[in-house]
C-alpha positions as CSV (number, residue, x, y, z in Angstrom):
1,M,75.4,122.1,-150.8
2,T,76.9,118.7,-151.5
3,K,79.6,117.0,-149.4
4,K,82.1,117.6,-152.2
5,E,81.4,121.3,-152.3
6,I,81.7,121.6,-148.5
7,K,85.1,119.9,-148.7
8,Q,86.2,122.2,-151.5
9,Y,85.2,125.3,-149.6
10,A,86.8,124.1,-146.4
11,L,90.0,123.4,-148.4
12,G,89.9,126.9,-149.7
13,H,89.9,128.3,-146.2
14,V,93.0,126.1,-145.3
15,D,94.7,127.3,-148.5
16,A,94.2,130.9,-147.5
17,Y,95.7,130.0,-144.1
18,T,98.9,128.5,-145.5
19,Y,99.9,132.0,-146.6
20,E,99.8,133.3,-143.1
21,L,101.3,130.1,-141.5
22,A,104.3,130.4,-143.8
23,Q,104.7,134.0,-142.7
24,E,104.4,133.0,-139.1
25,I,107.2,130.3,-139.5
26,F,109.5,132.8,-141.1
27,I,108.9,135.5,-138.5
28,D,109.3,133.1,-135.6
29,Y,112.2,130.9,-136.8
30,G,113.7,132.4,-140.0
31,A,114.4,130.9,-143.4
32,H,116.2,127.8,-142.0
33,R,112.8,126.2,-141.2
34,F,112.1,125.9,-144.9
35,S,113.4,123.6,-147.5
36,K,116.2,124.6,-149.9
37,D,113.7,124.7,-152.8
38,T,111.3,127.0,-150.9
39,I,114.2,129.3,-149.9
40,A,115.3,129.5,-153.5
41,R,111.7,130.3,-154.6
42,A,111.3,133.0,-152.0
43,N,114.7,134.6,-152.9
44,A,113.6,134.5,-156.6
45,E,110.3,136.2,-155.7
46,A,112.1,138.9,-153.7
47,K,114.5,139.5,-156.7
48,R,111.5,139.7,-159.1
49,L,109.8,142.3,-157.0
50,G,113.1,144.1,-156.5
51,N,113.6,144.3,-160.3
52,L,110.1,145.8,-160.5
53,G,111.1,148.4,-157.9
54,L,108.5,147.1,-155.5
55,K,111.0,146.2,-152.7
56,K,114.6,146.9,-151.7
57,S,115.3,144.1,-149.2
58,G,115.8,140.4,-149.5
59,A,113.2,137.7,-149.0
60,S,110.7,138.5,-146.3
61,D,107.8,136.7,-144.6
62,L,105.5,138.0,-147.4
63,D,107.6,136.3,-150.0
64,Y,107.5,133.0,-148.2
65,G,103.8,133.3,-147.8
66,R,103.3,133.9,-151.5
67,V,105.5,131.0,-152.7
68,V,104.2,128.5,-150.3
69,N,100.6,129.5,-151.0
70,A,101.2,129.3,-154.7
71,L,102.0,125.6,-154.2
72,T,99.3,124.7,-151.7
73,Y,96.7,126.3,-154.0
74,K,97.1,123.4,-156.4
75,A,96.1,120.8,-153.9
76,K,92.9,118.8,-154.5
77,S,92.5,117.4,-151.0
78,I,93.6,118.2,-147.4
79,S,96.0,115.3,-147.4
80,E,97.7,116.6,-150.6
81,M,97.8,120.1,-149.2
82,K,99.5,118.9,-146.0
83,K,102.1,116.9,-148.0
84,I,102.9,120.0,-150.2
85,F,103.2,122.2,-147.1
86,A,105.4,119.6,-145.3
87,K,107.7,119.5,-148.4
88,C,108.1,123.3,-148.2
89,C,109.4,122.9,-144.6
90,A,112.9,121.7,-143.8
91,K,111.9,120.1,-140.5
92,E,109.3,119.9,-137.8
93,S,106.4,120.2,-140.2
94,D,104.1,117.9,-138.2
95,Q,103.0,120.6,-135.8
96,Y,102.0,122.8,-138.7
97,T,100.2,120.2,-140.8
98,E,98.3,119.1,-137.6
99,K,97.0,122.7,-137.3
100,M,95.9,122.6,-140.9
101,Q,94.0,119.4,-140.3
102,V,92.3,120.8,-137.1
103,F,91.3,123.9,-139.1
104,Y,90.0,121.9,-142.0
105,D,87.9,119.7,-139.7
106,A,86.5,122.8,-138.0
107,M,85.6,124.5,-141.3
108,L,83.8,121.4,-142.6
109,K,81.4,121.7,-139.6
110,V,81.1,125.5,-140.0
111,I,80.3,125.4,-143.7
112,E,77.9,122.5,-143.3
113,H,76.2,124.5,-140.5
114,T,75.8,127.7,-142.4
115,N,75.3,125.9,-145.7
116,D,77.3,128.6,-147.6
117,L,80.5,130.6,-147.5
118,K,78.3,133.5,-146.6
119,Y,76.6,133.4,-143.2
120,S,73.1,132.1,-143.0
121,A,70.1,134.3,-142.3
122,K,70.1,133.1,-138.7
123,Y,73.3,135.1,-138.1
124,N,73.0,137.9,-140.6
125,N,69.6,139.0,-139.3
126,V,71.4,139.9,-136.1
127,W,74.9,140.9,-137.2
128,K,74.4,142.2,-140.7
129,V,78.0,141.0,-141.4
130,E,79.2,139.1,-144.5
131,E,82.3,137.1,-144.7
132,H,85.5,138.7,-146.1
133,V,86.9,137.2,-149.2
134,G,90.4,136.5,-150.5
135,T,93.1,136.5,-147.9
136,E,90.6,137.6,-145.2
137,D,89.3,134.0,-145.2
138,R,92.1,133.8,-142.6
139,G,89.9,135.6,-140.2
140,W,88.4,132.2,-139.5
141,W,91.8,130.8,-138.7
142,R,92.8,133.7,-136.5
143,V,89.6,133.3,-134.4
144,L,90.0,129.5,-134.1
145,E,93.6,130.1,-133.0
146,A,92.5,132.6,-130.4
147,I,90.0,130.1,-129.1
148,K,92.8,127.5,-128.9
149,G,95.1,129.8,-127.1
150,S,96.8,132.3,-129.3
151,S,97.1,136.0,-128.4
152,Y,95.1,137.2,-131.5
153,F,92.7,140.1,-130.9
154,C,91.5,142.8,-133.3
155,S,89.3,145.5,-132.0
156,W,88.3,146.6,-135.5
157,D,87.1,143.2,-136.6
158,L,85.6,142.4,-133.2
159,A,82.0,142.0,-134.3
160,R,83.0,139.7,-137.1
161,D,85.3,137.7,-134.8
162,M,82.5,137.4,-132.2
163,L,80.2,136.0,-134.9
164,M,82.9,133.6,-136.1
165,A,83.4,132.3,-132.6
166,E,79.7,131.8,-132.1
167,I,79.5,129.9,-135.4
168,F,82.4,127.6,-134.4
169,Y,80.5,126.8,-131.2
170,D,77.0,126.4,-132.8
171,S,78.4,124.1,-135.5
172,G,80.1,121.8,-132.9
173,A,83.6,122.7,-134.0
174,I,84.6,123.7,-130.5
175,T,83.3,122.7,-127.1
176,E,81.1,124.7,-124.7
177,A,84.1,125.0,-122.3
178,E,86.3,126.4,-125.1
179,Y,83.6,128.9,-126.1
180,N,83.0,130.1,-122.5
181,A,86.7,130.5,-121.9
182,H,87.0,132.5,-125.1
183,I,84.3,134.9,-124.0
184,V,86.2,135.5,-120.8
185,K,89.4,136.0,-122.7
186,R,87.7,138.3,-125.2
187,T,86.2,140.4,-122.4
188,L,89.6,140.8,-120.8
189,K,91.2,141.7,-124.1
190,M,88.6,144.4,-124.6
191,M,89.2,145.8,-121.2
192,A,92.9,146.0,-122.0
193,N,92.4,147.7,-125.4
194,K,92.6,151.5,-125.6
195,R,89.5,151.6,-127.8
196,F,87.5,150.7,-124.7
197,A,89.4,153.0,-122.3
198,N,88.5,156.3,-120.7
199,E,90.6,159.5,-120.6
200,K,92.7,158.0,-117.8
201,G,93.5,154.9,-119.8
202,L,91.4,152.7,-117.7
203,P,88.7,150.3,-118.9
204,D,85.5,152.3,-119.6
205,Y,82.2,150.7,-118.6
206,N,80.1,152.6,-121.0
207,S,82.4,151.9,-124.0
208,L,82.3,148.2,-123.2
209,T,78.6,147.9,-122.7
210,T,77.6,150.0,-125.7
211,Y,79.8,148.4,-128.3
212,L,77.0,145.9,-128.9
213,D,73.3,146.4,-128.7
214,P,72.9,146.1,-124.9
215,E,70.6,143.1,-125.3
216,Y,73.5,141.0,-126.5
217,N,76.0,142.0,-123.8
218,E,75.1,139.0,-121.6
219,K,75.6,136.6,-124.5
220,Y,78.9,137.9,-125.9
221,L,80.7,139.4,-122.8
222,D,81.5,138.1,-119.4
223,M,79.3,140.7,-117.6
224,N,80.6,139.6,-114.1
225,I,84.0,141.0,-115.1
226,V,82.5,144.0,-116.9
227,N,80.3,144.9,-113.9
228,A,83.2,144.8,-111.6
229,I,84.5,147.9,-113.4
230,K,81.3,149.7,-112.6
231,E,81.6,148.8,-108.9
232,V,85.1,150.4,-108.6
233,A,84.6,153.3,-111.1
């Protein structure tokens, strides 16, 4: 894979992320965080869908995601994409474009490391997982955000997310300290999730230790924490 192709693929991941980032801004702050032009576009999109009988309310986070993503999709470089996204925002765009740059830099390393948008044989031989396509490219973003400190956790995409975190670390996109801290956080999130609870609603040792093939527990879970459950069960 050439450097140019790696950059194109990394940019595609950031583009998929702008959809969710625009949604996040609307949910957290409302429409006033966007430019007048973006607000007008979102309202027009909501009206279009309303005329089609596909929605009854005004512009929502989904409408803002679509209109912003439709613009960033045209970008040919990360700098151009950041400028387009910043133009969509009325103010305080730096914090968002900085996140876009961090994600782009991380994905450059990830894609070069795996040498494809699909995971390399090194990972697939163990996990038998292939990358989602379309908007689910955002899984990479969600995992990186979780590593950086967000509350994201999905018990149904857990194996995929474990793999993504490992690839972020193996590729050098995150530090060893960040990866180890993420494993601790992941273990605690699993313990707090009802999918891994017993009939009393408490963390279940067997559920936690059989989710993966047991030979991988030490690698992907903090077993000091998990074993503490066994001691008090």
